[in-house]
Amino acid sequence: MASDSNGLESDSTLQSIRYKRGSLQLLDQRKLPLETTYLDIRDSTDGWNAIRDMVVRGAPAIAIAAALALAVEVSNLEAFNGSPDDAASFLKKKLEYLVSSRPTAVNLADASTKLKEVILKTAATTSEASNVFQAYIEAAEIMLTDDVASNKAIGSYGAGFLLNQKKSLKLSVLTHCNTGSLATAGYGTALGVIRALHTGGDLERAYCTETRPFNQGSRLTAFELVHDNIPATLIVDSAVGALMKARRVDAVVVGADRVASNGDTANKIGTYSVALSARHHNVPFYVAAPLTSIDLSLSSGEEIIIEERSPKELLHSRGGLGEQVAASGISVWNPAFDVTPASLISGIITEKGVITKTSADAFDIRDFVHKTTGQSCA
Ligand code: MRU
């Protein structure tokens, strides 16, 4: 496998983020699967637009793309006449602007908080503004490499866990939306679990939903599955119940945009319906997500802000980019995400292991995070 410009092992066709110091390109995911086009991202404004317009999407990829867009901007700054504190407040403002691009996924806000800590710490200990910029760039670059390592760990914990529970020789797994190399820095979260099962020879078949209206499933997940030669079948979102009734699915694994401290999980619209169907048919339902997708400041999913997107995504084909397909004049409600209650979730697969229910059908995510990372959780 080739080594790419990020120094990561990957295949360039599935690389949503191409980065080397001073230069960032994002794969225009709106054009997939028919065209592979990369857009140059020169600064935080380009990064903000690329995130809002879905050039890059998927909670971890959004966070990394935003961090690197700003890294590129500061790498190419001609001159900065200011103190380390001025450099810190310049970066802080840009990070806040980037966080405003999309509201539901927590990874971007989490990355911004961590990067701000690095900036402030450096500003307090240096007399040169350039050192603050340098520290920022290095921290943003580490996020890119850390994400791939974390996804591989998710894949391996998830596959191991599912194999321990399995009732059939090989497993058939249903997933929703896109959580693969395109939604992350590489390998993927829920799709990482499917990849790990396939690599181990333990996957019978992956099922992916179209994921209306933006079709991240049919355009992106299907593209990744075909690319990796993984046995896979595409279904319409509304076929999930029938598929489960026909006993063709052993487990569901989906990603997450934000997990509240009680385990309630925001993910792509339609995830809740898949979970309801899974409960009815006794199919275990798992969320696969890095710890950066967990928001311990929220006590439940009711506090998660759900992004509503343009009616055009429903009124026109290809997620709003094609011809009109709905009656003119109809009103539209287009939430991009929904919240699956913890009660419908069998386990949360992270890079530190699988969070299972403790008692009374509840997760103790705080305790898990504390035990596995040593972080104290307020
Ligand atoms: O609106 P998107 O395409 O950015 O949403 C992404 C998702 O919801 C994914 O399904 C995902 O689970 C989170 S990213 C690994």
PDB file of C-alpha atoms and ligand atoms in Angstrom, residues 54 57-60 62 102 176-179 183-184 189 216 255-257 267-268 337, ligand 1:
ATOM      1  CA  MET A  54     -20.611  19.019   2.265  1.00  0.00           C
ATOM      2  CA  ARG A  57     -18.510  15.529   5.745  1.00  0.00           C
ATOM      3  CA  GLY A  58     -18.523  13.016   8.573  1.00  0.00           C
ATOM      4  CA  ALA A  59     -17.877  14.109  12.143  1.00  0.00           C
ATOM      5  CA  PRO A  60     -14.143  13.239  12.462  1.00  0.00           C
ATOM      6  CA  ILE A  62     -14.979  17.744   9.489  1.00  0.00           C
ATOM      7  CA  ARG A 102     -22.137  22.795  11.267  1.00  0.00           C
ATOM      8  CA  HIS A 176     -26.271   3.544   7.758  1.00  0.00           C
ATOM      9  CA  CYS A 177     -24.749   6.691   6.248  1.00  0.00           C
ATOM     10  CA  ASN A 178     -21.005   6.826   5.585  1.00  0.00           C
ATOM     11  CA  THR A 179     -18.504   6.312   8.356  1.00  0.00           C
ATOM     12  CA  ALA A 183     -15.848  10.471   6.807  1.00  0.00           C
ATOM     13  CA  THR A 184     -12.623  10.263   8.814  1.00  0.00           C
ATOM     14  CA  THR A 189     -15.498   3.983  12.504  1.00  0.00           C
ATOM     15  CA  GLN A 216     -24.009   9.122   1.755  1.00  0.00           C
ATOM     16  CA  GLY A 255     -21.385   5.940  13.570  1.00  0.00           C
ATOM     17  CA  ALA A 256     -22.120   8.952  15.725  1.00  0.00           C
ATOM     18  CA  ASP A 257     -21.993  12.694  15.471  1.00  0.00           C
ATOM     19  CA  ASN A 267     -26.378  10.313  13.998  1.00  0.00           C
ATOM     20  CA  LYS A 268     -27.544  10.697  10.419  1.00  0.00           C
ATOM     21  CA  PHE A 337     -29.701  13.964  12.170  1.00  0.00           C
TER      22      PHE A 337
HETATM   23  O1  MRU B   1     -24.067  14.954   7.468  1.00  0.00           O
HETATM   24  P1  MRU B   1     -22.839  14.103   7.426  1.00  0.00           P
HETATM   25  O2  MRU B   1     -22.680  13.345   6.154  1.00  0.00           O
HETATM   26  O3  MRU B   1     -21.605  14.872   7.816  1.00  0.00           O
HETATM   27  O4  MRU B   1     -23.103  13.060   8.575  1.00  0.00           O
HETATM   28  C1  MRU B   1     -22.173  12.074   8.923  1.00  0.00           C
HETATM   29  C2  MRU B   1     -22.845  11.035   9.713  1.00  0.00           C
HETATM   30  O5  MRU B   1     -23.864  11.212  10.302  1.00  0.00           O
HETATM   31  C3  MRU B   1     -22.218   9.731   9.707  1.00  0.00           C
HETATM   32  O6  MRU B   1     -23.184   8.758   9.628  1.00  0.00           O
HETATM   33  C4  MRU B   1     -21.462   9.358  10.868  1.00  0.00           C
HETATM   34  O7  MRU B   1     -22.030   8.401  11.576  1.00  0.00           O
HETATM   35  C5  MRU B   1     -20.682  10.147  11.703  1.00  0.00           C
HETATM   36  S1  MRU B   1     -19.132  10.324  10.970  1.00  0.00           S
HETATM   37  C6  MRU B   1     -18.187   8.880  11.179  1.00  0.00           C
END
